Amino acid sequence: MIAKKPPMGWNSWNTFGRDINEQLILDMARKISETGLQSAGYNYIVIDDCWSLKQRDKNGRLQPDPEKFPNGMKAVADALHEMGFKFGMYGCAGTLTCDGYPGSFDHEYVDAATFAEWGVDFLKYDYCFHSNLIHGRYLYRRMGLALKNCGRDILFSACTWGNDDTAKWIRETGANMWRSTPDVFDTWESVKKIIDAQSNILPYGGAGCFNDMDMMVVGMRGKGNVGLEGLNDDQYLLHFSVWALLGSPLFIGCDLREIDDATLNILKNKEVIAINQDAGCRQVMELHPLWAPQIKAYARYLENGDIAVGFFNLSEKEQLLRYEFEELGVQESTGKTLMLHDVWSGEEFRLENCSVWRNMKPYETLLFRCRVIDK
């Protein structure tokens, strides 16, 4: 499989952790459909850790927990496929998964074949309890090759948390996306730490092997497995906008049975999703506004010639944004300028003197789609 755009979907871990079962998974899928999230592009339903028994069967194959999944994984896959979704599961490169279930170390080919027989379309492959003698690149090469030879197209999601210089070698393994950070939590400190960690790895994302900033916590409201403190709506909007602009896969982690309108309005914004899903998948540029170190800024050239530009106030205090657009190829001498369209507010304005000056409120997001026009 070649992943041409960042995958989108829902994953069970952030809210439910160990407390998963067949009915819950199918209920979440129905909610994604009913809320319009499926139509917006969220089409992978992924079961995370804790789905199996703690021992393999007599033939060395993984076994679903019959209390949680009484009809087996193929039945879940068939039901999700019938609803138009793709089915994702979880494995691990170590001897055990992160929660102590059987890992795939030395069972890569039999596990890949098992996943293929069940109708799996996506494998999240974690990094717990891995060998200290065998470098991660070799463990992920093993599963990457096993998946390529299992007889089914399965998207390979490598979850090494960015350890062992993952960015430098993960593409060679055949992975389609790779986790660049430790686990996210529903706290501002966690989200901000993940954003701060991106500066040195922006060149390593892109088509075929996307930089995965972890499942989103948008709408969790402090509830669930990684709920902890919760964020406010401005922080959730900023979180979603950065993930989208930087080209991260977009996986929802909240309980869809309790999703509110504010969360849906964030997750379903068509213009923000269009930036994330842009066919060009070009490298993200980090920008540097003057005098405002608490404002993160990024840009990405889009396939139709537009530029996506985002400014994000990570501070709890108001910040003055001053940014000169010359480094993006817009100079007064060219006879061209930009029309800026705010994809959240709908505001449009013409760029004057190649610069933007704004007072940004705490946790404010300015995300523009910019069109080149004559002066």
GROMACS .gro file of C-alpha atoms in nm:
model
  375
    1MET     CA    1   0.000   0.000   0.000
    2ILE     CA    2   0.110   0.354  -0.079
    3ALA     CA    3  -0.053   0.608   0.152
    4LYS     CA    4  -0.103   0.910  -0.073
    5LYS     CA    5  -0.273   1.124   0.192
    6PRO     CA    6  -0.268   1.124   0.574
    7PRO     CA    7  -0.507   0.851   0.698
    8MET     CA    8  -0.811   0.958   0.901
    9GLY     CA    9  -1.027   0.766   1.145
   10TRP     CA   10  -1.102   0.678   1.507
   11ASN     CA   11  -0.894   0.481   1.760
   12SER     CA   12  -1.016   0.318   2.082
   13TRP     CA   13  -0.719   0.388   2.312
   14ASN     CA   14  -0.757   0.750   2.424
   15THR     CA   15  -1.101   0.700   2.574
   16PHE     CA   16  -1.147   0.328   2.636
   17GLY     CA   17  -0.803   0.173   2.695
   18ARG     CA   18  -0.860  -0.187   2.806
   19ASP     CA   19  -1.239  -0.154   2.813
   20ILE     CA   20  -1.315  -0.251   2.457
   21ASN     CA   21  -1.552  -0.503   2.300
   22GLU     CA   22  -1.722  -0.584   1.975
   23GLN     CA   23  -2.041  -0.393   2.046
   24LEU     CA   24  -1.853  -0.080   2.147
   25ILE     CA   25  -1.648  -0.080   1.827
   26LEU     CA   26  -1.955  -0.119   1.608
   27ASP     CA   27  -2.140   0.149   1.806
   28MET     CA   28  -1.852   0.392   1.750
   29ALA     CA   29  -1.860   0.317   1.379
   30ARG     CA   30  -2.231   0.391   1.364
   31LYS     CA   31  -2.176   0.718   1.549
   32ILE     CA   32  -1.906   0.823   1.304
   33SER     CA   33  -2.154   0.764   1.024
   34GLU     CA   34  -2.448   0.935   1.198
   35THR     CA   35  -2.249   1.247   1.290
   36GLY     CA   36  -2.119   1.299   0.936
   37LEU     CA   37  -1.760   1.231   1.035
   38GLN     CA   38  -1.738   0.939   0.796
   39SER     CA   39  -1.845   1.165   0.508
   40ALA     CA   40  -1.579   1.413   0.622
   41GLY     CA   41  -1.309   1.149   0.562
   42TYR     CA   42  -1.271   0.959   0.891
   43ASN     CA   43  -1.287   0.605   0.752
   44TYR     CA   44  -1.053   0.387   0.963
   45ILE     CA   45  -1.188   0.225   1.280
   46VAL     CA   46  -0.890   0.104   1.483
   47ILE     CA   47  -0.895  -0.133   1.783
   48ASP     CA   48  -0.593  -0.062   2.001
   49ASP     CA   49  -0.424  -0.284   2.265
   50CYS     CA   50  -0.599  -0.541   2.492
   51TRP     CA   51  -0.810  -0.719   2.229
   52SER     CA   52  -0.647  -1.066   2.252
   53LEU     CA   53  -0.606  -1.348   2.495
   54LYS     CA   54  -0.276  -1.355   2.683
   55GLN     CA   55  -0.156  -1.669   2.510
   56ARG     CA   56  -0.139  -1.786   2.151
   57ASP     CA   57  -0.324  -2.096   2.033
   58LYS     CA   58  -0.155  -2.434   1.976
   59ASN     CA   59  -0.052  -2.325   1.627
   60GLY     CA   60   0.116  -2.011   1.754
   61ARG     CA   61  -0.158  -1.777   1.632
   62LEU     CA   62  -0.305  -1.477   1.812
   63GLN     CA   63  -0.653  -1.529   1.958
   64PRO     CA   64  -0.920  -1.264   2.016
   65ASP     CA   65  -1.060  -1.255   2.368
   66PRO     CA   66  -1.394  -1.438   2.329
   67GLU     CA   67  -1.558  -1.236   2.606
   68LYS     CA   68  -1.476  -0.909   2.431
   69PHE     CA   69  -1.510  -1.029   2.072
   70PRO     CA   70  -1.741  -1.334   2.080
   71ASN     CA   71  -1.784  -1.346   1.702
   72GLY     CA   72  -1.414  -1.311   1.624
   73MET     CA   73  -1.225  -1.041   1.441
   74LYS     CA   74  -1.333  -1.138   1.091
   75ALA     CA   75  -1.694  -1.074   1.191
   76VAL     CA   76  -1.596  -0.726   1.316
   77ALA     CA   77  -1.406  -0.658   0.995
   78ASP     CA   78  -1.697  -0.776   0.780
   79ALA     CA   79  -1.943  -0.556   0.971
   80LEU     CA   80  -1.719  -0.249   0.939
   81HIS     CA   81  -1.657  -0.312   0.571
   82GLU     CA   82  -2.032  -0.340   0.519
   83MET     CA   83  -2.068   0.010   0.670
   84GLY     CA   84  -1.801   0.144   0.436
   85PHE     CA   85  -1.517   0.161   0.689
   86LYS     CA   86  -1.168   0.017   0.693
   87PHE     CA   87  -1.066  -0.200   0.987
   88GLY     CA   88  -0.756  -0.139   1.197
   89MET     CA   89  -0.590  -0.349   1.468
   90TYR     CA   90  -0.298  -0.328   1.704
   91GLY     CA   91   0.024  -0.527   1.736
   92CYS     CA   92   0.368  -0.479   1.888
   93ALA     CA   93   0.728  -0.535   1.780
   94GLY     CA   94   0.822  -0.675   2.122
   95THR     CA   95   0.757  -1.002   2.298
   96LEU     CA   96   0.459  -0.837   2.469
   97THR     CA   97   0.233  -0.546   2.389
   98CYS     CA   98   0.242  -0.238   2.611
   99ASP     CA   99  -0.034  -0.384   2.828
  100GLY     CA  100   0.115  -0.734   2.849
  101TYR     CA  101  -0.054  -0.924   2.566
  102PRO     CA  102   0.139  -1.133   2.310
  103GLY     CA  103   0.364  -0.929   2.083
  104SER     CA  104   0.474  -1.022   1.732
  105PHE     CA  105   0.849  -1.063   1.792
  106ASP     CA  106   0.955  -1.375   1.596
  107HIS     CA  107   0.590  -1.421   1.486
  108GLU     CA  108   0.579  -1.146   1.223
  109TYR     CA  109   0.482  -1.360   0.925
  110VAL     CA  110   0.220  -1.571   1.099
  111ASP     CA  111   0.066  -1.259   1.255
  112ALA     CA  112   0.061  -1.071   0.924
  113ALA     CA  113  -0.109  -1.370   0.762
  114THR     CA  114  -0.361  -1.385   1.048
  115PHE     CA  115  -0.444  -1.017   1.013
  116ALA     CA  116  -0.490  -1.063   0.639
  117GLU     CA  117  -0.728  -1.357   0.690
  118TRP     CA  118  -0.935  -1.147   0.931
  119GLY     CA  119  -0.972  -0.865   0.678
  120VAL     CA  120  -0.752  -0.609   0.854
  121ASP     CA  121  -0.674  -0.290   0.658
  122PHE     CA  122  -0.449  -0.108   0.908
  123LEU     CA  123  -0.192  -0.224   1.164
  124LYS     CA  124  -0.074  -0.001   1.446
  125TYR     CA  125   0.259  -0.156   1.548
  126ASP     CA  126   0.389  -0.052   1.892
  127TYR     CA  127   0.739  -0.064   2.045
  128CYS     CA  128   0.704  -0.201   2.399
  129PHE     CA  129   0.914  -0.491   2.536
  130HIS     CA  130   1.132  -0.492   2.224
  131SER     CA  131   1.476  -0.648   2.211
  132ASN     CA  132   1.763  -0.440   2.344
  133LEU     CA  133   2.000  -0.628   2.113
  134ILE     CA  134   1.812  -0.581   1.785
  135HIS     CA  135   1.771  -0.223   1.664
  136GLY     CA  136   1.419  -0.105   1.592
  137ARG     CA  137   1.486  -0.059   1.222
  138TYR     CA  138   1.528  -0.437   1.188
  139LEU     CA  139   1.213  -0.515   1.386
  140TYR     CA  140   1.005  -0.282   1.169
  141ARG     CA  141   1.167  -0.413   0.852
  142ARG     CA  142   1.051  -0.761   0.955
  143MET     CA  143   0.688  -0.664   0.993
  144GLY     CA  144   0.698  -0.435   0.692
  145LEU     CA  145   0.814  -0.722   0.473
  146ALA     CA  146   0.567  -0.963   0.632
  147LEU     CA  147   0.279  -0.728   0.556
  148LYS     CA  148   0.393  -0.686   0.197
  149ASN     CA  149   0.378  -1.063   0.156
  150CYS     CA  150   0.059  -1.143   0.349
  151GLY     CA  151  -0.175  -1.130   0.051
  152ARG     CA  152  -0.369  -0.819   0.160
  153ASP     CA  153  -0.316  -0.444   0.139
  154ILE     CA  154  -0.258  -0.339   0.501
  155LEU     CA  155  -0.153   0.012   0.599
  156PHE     CA  156   0.151  -0.008   0.827
  157SER     CA  157   0.141   0.240   1.118
  158ALA     CA  158   0.474   0.232   1.305
  159CYS     CA  159   0.448   0.347   1.667
  160THR     CA  160   0.805   0.386   1.797
  161TRP     CA  161   0.730   0.718   1.979
  162GLY     CA  162   1.019   0.873   1.780
  163ASN     CA  163   1.278   0.668   1.970
  164ASP     CA  164   1.609   0.549   1.824
  165ASP     CA  165   1.614   0.823   1.556
  166THR     CA  166   1.302   0.679   1.395
  167ALA     CA  167   1.274   0.967   1.148
  168LYS     CA  168   1.601   0.870   0.980
  169TRP     CA  169   1.515   0.507   0.901
  170ILE     CA  170   1.142   0.443   0.924
  171ARG     CA  171   1.063   0.506   0.557
  172GLU     CA  172   1.292   0.219   0.454
  173THR     CA  173   1.077  -0.031   0.649
  174GLY     CA  174   0.769   0.020   0.431
  175ALA     CA  175   0.580   0.201   0.707
  176ASN     CA  176   0.308   0.436   0.583
  177MET     CA  177   0.301   0.653   0.897
  178TRP     CA  178   0.524   0.679   1.204
  179ARG     CA  179   0.474   0.813   1.554
  180SER     CA  180   0.714   1.095   1.622
  181THR     CA  181   0.642   1.152   1.992
  182PRO     CA  182   0.543   0.982   2.318
  183ASP     CA  183   0.172   0.928   2.389
  184VAL     CA  184  -0.059   1.227   2.390
  185PHE     CA  185  -0.270   1.313   2.696
  186ASP     CA  186  -0.569   1.543   2.726
  187THR     CA  187  -0.367   1.825   2.880
  188TRP     CA  188  -0.232   2.146   2.732
  189GLU     CA  189   0.119   2.058   2.849
  190SER     CA  190   0.108   1.731   2.650
  191VAL     CA  191  -0.025   1.891   2.330
  192LYS     CA  192   0.224   2.177   2.352
  193LYS     CA  193   0.514   1.937   2.409
  194ILE     CA  194   0.421   1.743   2.094
  195ILE     CA  195   0.403   2.064   1.891
  196ASP     CA  196   0.741   2.180   2.025
  197ALA     CA  197   0.897   1.845   1.928
  198GLN     CA  198   0.821   1.889   1.558
  199SER     CA  199   1.079   2.154   1.468
  200ASN     CA  200   1.368   1.917   1.396
  201ILE     CA  201   1.167   1.649   1.215
  202LEU     CA  202   0.953   1.846   0.970
  203PRO     CA  203   1.160   1.729   0.669
  204TYR     CA  204   1.081   1.363   0.744
  205GLY     CA  205   0.704   1.363   0.690
  206GLY     CA  206   0.521   1.345   0.360
  207ALA     CA  207   0.349   1.124   0.107
  208GLY     CA  208   0.394   0.753   0.163
  209CYS     CA  209   0.524   0.783   0.521
  210PHE     CA  210   0.345   1.046   0.728
  211ASN     CA  211   0.467   1.194   1.056
  212ASP     CA  212   0.204   1.080   1.308
  213MET     CA  213   0.168   1.323   1.601
  214ASP     CA  214  -0.058   1.067   1.779
  215MET     CA  215  -0.435   1.033   1.806
  216MET     CA  216  -0.617   1.357   1.877
  217VAL     CA  217  -0.768   1.447   2.213
  218VAL     CA  218  -1.017   1.693   2.064
  219GLY     CA  219  -1.346   1.670   2.253
  220MET     CA  220  -1.229   1.440   2.532
  221ARG     CA  221  -1.315   1.702   2.797
  222GLY     CA  222  -1.092   1.536   3.056
  223LYS     CA  223  -1.271   1.201   3.038
  224GLY     CA  224  -1.144   0.856   2.951
  225ASN     CA  225  -0.818   0.665   2.951
  226VAL     CA  226  -0.591   0.966   2.877
  227GLY     CA  227  -0.846   1.231   2.978
  228LEU     CA  228  -0.669   1.390   3.276
  229GLU     CA  229  -0.731   1.769   3.273
  230GLY     CA  230  -0.909   1.845   2.947
  231LEU     CA  231  -0.862   2.146   2.718
  232ASN     CA  232  -1.086   2.440   2.633
  233ASP     CA  233  -1.235   2.484   2.286
  234ASP     CA  234  -0.967   2.732   2.174
  235GLN     CA  235  -0.697   2.481   2.269
  236TYR     CA  236  -0.878   2.194   2.096
  237LEU     CA  237  -0.914   2.406   1.782
  238LEU     CA  238  -0.544   2.494   1.790
  239HIS     CA  239  -0.452   2.128   1.845
  240PHE     CA  240  -0.659   2.013   1.546
  241SER     CA  241  -0.529   2.295   1.325
  242VAL     CA  242  -0.162   2.217   1.392
  243TRP     CA  243  -0.214   1.843   1.334
  244ALA     CA  244  -0.391   1.922   1.006
  245LEU     CA  245  -0.142   2.181   0.874
  246LEU     CA  246   0.161   1.966   0.959
  247GLY     CA  247   0.015   1.673   0.765
  248SER     CA  248  -0.036   1.437   1.058
  249PRO     CA  249  -0.283   1.149   1.026
  250LEU     CA  250  -0.608   1.259   1.191
  251PHE     CA  251  -0.745   1.000   1.433
  252ILE     CA  252  -1.026   1.093   1.671
  253GLY     CA  253  -0.992   0.964   2.027
  254CYS     CA  254  -1.303   1.089   2.209
  255ASP     CA  255  -1.622   0.901   2.300
  256LEU     CA  256  -1.845   0.959   2.001
  257ARG     CA  257  -2.156   0.883   2.206
  258GLU     CA  258  -2.096   1.205   2.401
  259ILE     CA  259  -1.958   1.426   2.125
  260ASP     CA  260  -2.083   1.786   2.133
  261ASP     CA  261  -2.147   2.039   1.858
  262ALA     CA  262  -1.832   2.239   1.932
  263THR     CA  263  -1.619   1.928   1.886
  264LEU     CA  264  -1.799   1.830   1.566
  265ASN     CA  265  -1.752   2.179   1.424
  266ILE     CA  266  -1.378   2.147   1.483
  267LEU     CA  267  -1.338   1.792   1.348
  268LYS     CA  268  -1.558   1.847   1.042
  269ASN     CA  269  -1.414   2.175   0.913
  270LYS     CA  270  -1.389   2.099   0.541
  271GLU     CA  271  -1.130   2.366   0.464
  272VAL     CA  272  -0.895   2.252   0.740
  273ILE     CA  273  -0.931   1.888   0.633
  274ALA     CA  274  -0.863   1.991   0.272
  275ILE     CA  275  -0.529   2.141   0.381
  276ASN     CA  276  -0.440   1.818   0.562
  277GLN     CA  277  -0.546   1.606   0.263
  278ASP     CA  278  -0.387   1.822  -0.006
  279ALA     CA  279  -0.254   1.602  -0.286
  280GLY     CA  280   0.087   1.771  -0.287
  281CYS     CA  281   0.175   1.655   0.067
  282ARG     CA  282   0.468   1.894   0.055
  283GLN     CA  283   0.720   1.955   0.328
  284VAL     CA  284   0.610   2.193   0.603
  285MET     CA  285   0.813   2.510   0.659
  286GLU     CA  286   0.857   2.651   1.008
  287LEU     CA  287   0.831   3.030   1.008
  288HIS     CA  288   0.963   3.278   1.262
  289PRO     CA  289   0.744   3.580   1.343
  290LEU     CA  290   0.933   3.875   1.486
  291TRP     CA  291   0.949   3.926   1.865
  292ALA     CA  292   0.699   3.650   1.946
  293PRO     CA  293   0.868   3.323   2.046
  294GLN     CA  294   0.540   3.192   2.192
  295ILE     CA  295   0.375   3.204   1.849
  296LYS     CA  296   0.440   2.894   1.642
  297ALA     CA  297   0.408   2.947   1.268
  298TYR     CA  298   0.413   2.707   0.974
  299ALA     CA  299   0.342   2.714   0.602
  300ARG     CA  300   0.292   2.458   0.330
  301TYR     CA  301   0.264   2.502  -0.047
  302LEU     CA  302  -0.056   2.344  -0.178
  303GLU     CA  303  -0.108   2.162  -0.506
  304ASN     CA  304  -0.315   2.435  -0.675
  305GLY     CA  305  -0.061   2.711  -0.603
  306ASP     CA  306  -0.216   2.835  -0.279
  307ILE     CA  307  -0.019   2.853   0.046
  308ALA     CA  308  -0.151   2.730   0.380
  309VAL     CA  309  -0.013   2.949   0.661
  310GLY     CA  310  -0.085   2.904   1.030
  311PHE     CA  311  -0.004   3.113   1.337
  312PHE     CA  312  -0.065   2.961   1.680
  313ASN     CA  313  -0.036   3.142   2.013
  314LEU     CA  314   0.076   2.871   2.255
  315SER     CA  315   0.085   3.119   2.541
  316GLU     CA  316  -0.176   3.200   2.807
  317LYS     CA  317  -0.106   3.568   2.737
  318GLU     CA  318  -0.187   3.793   2.443
  319GLN     CA  319   0.095   3.809   2.188
  320LEU     CA  320   0.173   4.056   1.910
  321LEU     CA  321   0.207   3.880   1.574
  322ARG     CA  322   0.426   4.048   1.318
  323TYR     CA  323   0.522   3.843   1.015
  324GLU     CA  324   0.684   3.937   0.685
  325PHE     CA  325   0.582   3.708   0.398
  326GLU     CA  326   0.890   3.754   0.175
  327GLU     CA  327   1.039   3.418   0.276
  328LEU     CA  328   0.736   3.248   0.119
  329GLY     CA  329   0.809   3.398  -0.224
  330VAL     CA  330   0.586   3.705  -0.207
  331GLN     CA  331   0.779   4.030  -0.265
  332GLU     CA  332   0.657   4.380  -0.348
  333SER     CA  333   0.881   4.382  -0.657
  334THR     CA  334   0.697   4.091  -0.821
  335GLY     CA  335   0.373   4.280  -0.872
  336LYS     CA  336   0.195   4.005  -0.678
  337THR     CA  337   0.045   3.979  -0.333
  338LEU     CA  338  -0.181   3.741  -0.142
  339MET     CA  339  -0.550   3.721  -0.062
  340LEU     CA  340  -0.574   3.562   0.282
  341HIS     CA  341  -0.879   3.352   0.370
  342ASP     CA  342  -0.921   3.253   0.735
  343VAL     CA  343  -1.050   2.896   0.722
  344TRP     CA  344  -1.210   2.926   1.068
  345SER     CA  345  -1.377   3.268   1.062
  346GLY     CA  346  -1.425   3.307   0.688
  347GLU     CA  347  -1.259   3.651   0.697
  348GLU     CA  348  -1.076   3.756   0.380
  349PHE     CA  349  -0.830   4.038   0.337
  350ARG     CA  350  -0.558   4.149   0.100
  351LEU     CA  351  -0.199   4.132   0.221
  352GLU     CA  352  -0.052   4.482   0.238
  353ASN     CA  353   0.323   4.557   0.243
  354CYS     CA  354   0.392   4.181   0.253
  355SER     CA  355   0.317   4.167   0.624
  356VAL     CA  356   0.058   4.082   0.886
  357TRP     CA  357   0.026   4.253   1.222
  358ARG     CA  358  -0.224   4.116   1.473
  359ASN     CA  359  -0.277   4.092   1.847
  360MET     CA  360  -0.338   3.723   1.913
  361LYS     CA  361  -0.544   3.621   2.215
  362PRO     CA  362  -0.427   3.334   2.440
  363TYR     CA  363  -0.437   3.002   2.252
  364GLU     CA  364  -0.568   3.176   1.939
  365THR     CA  365  -0.533   3.016   1.596
  366LEU     CA  366  -0.499   3.201   1.266
  367LEU     CA  367  -0.503   2.952   0.981
  368PHE     CA  368  -0.508   3.101   0.632
  369ARG     CA  369  -0.540   2.965   0.283
  370CYS     CA  370  -0.354   3.223   0.075
  371ARG     CA  371  -0.413   3.285  -0.296
  372VAL     CA  372  -0.161   3.466  -0.519
  373ILE     CA  373  -0.320   3.772  -0.682
  374ASP     CA  374  -0.210   4.082  -0.874
  375LYS     CA  375  -0.133   4.389  -0.661
   0.00000   0.00000   0.00000
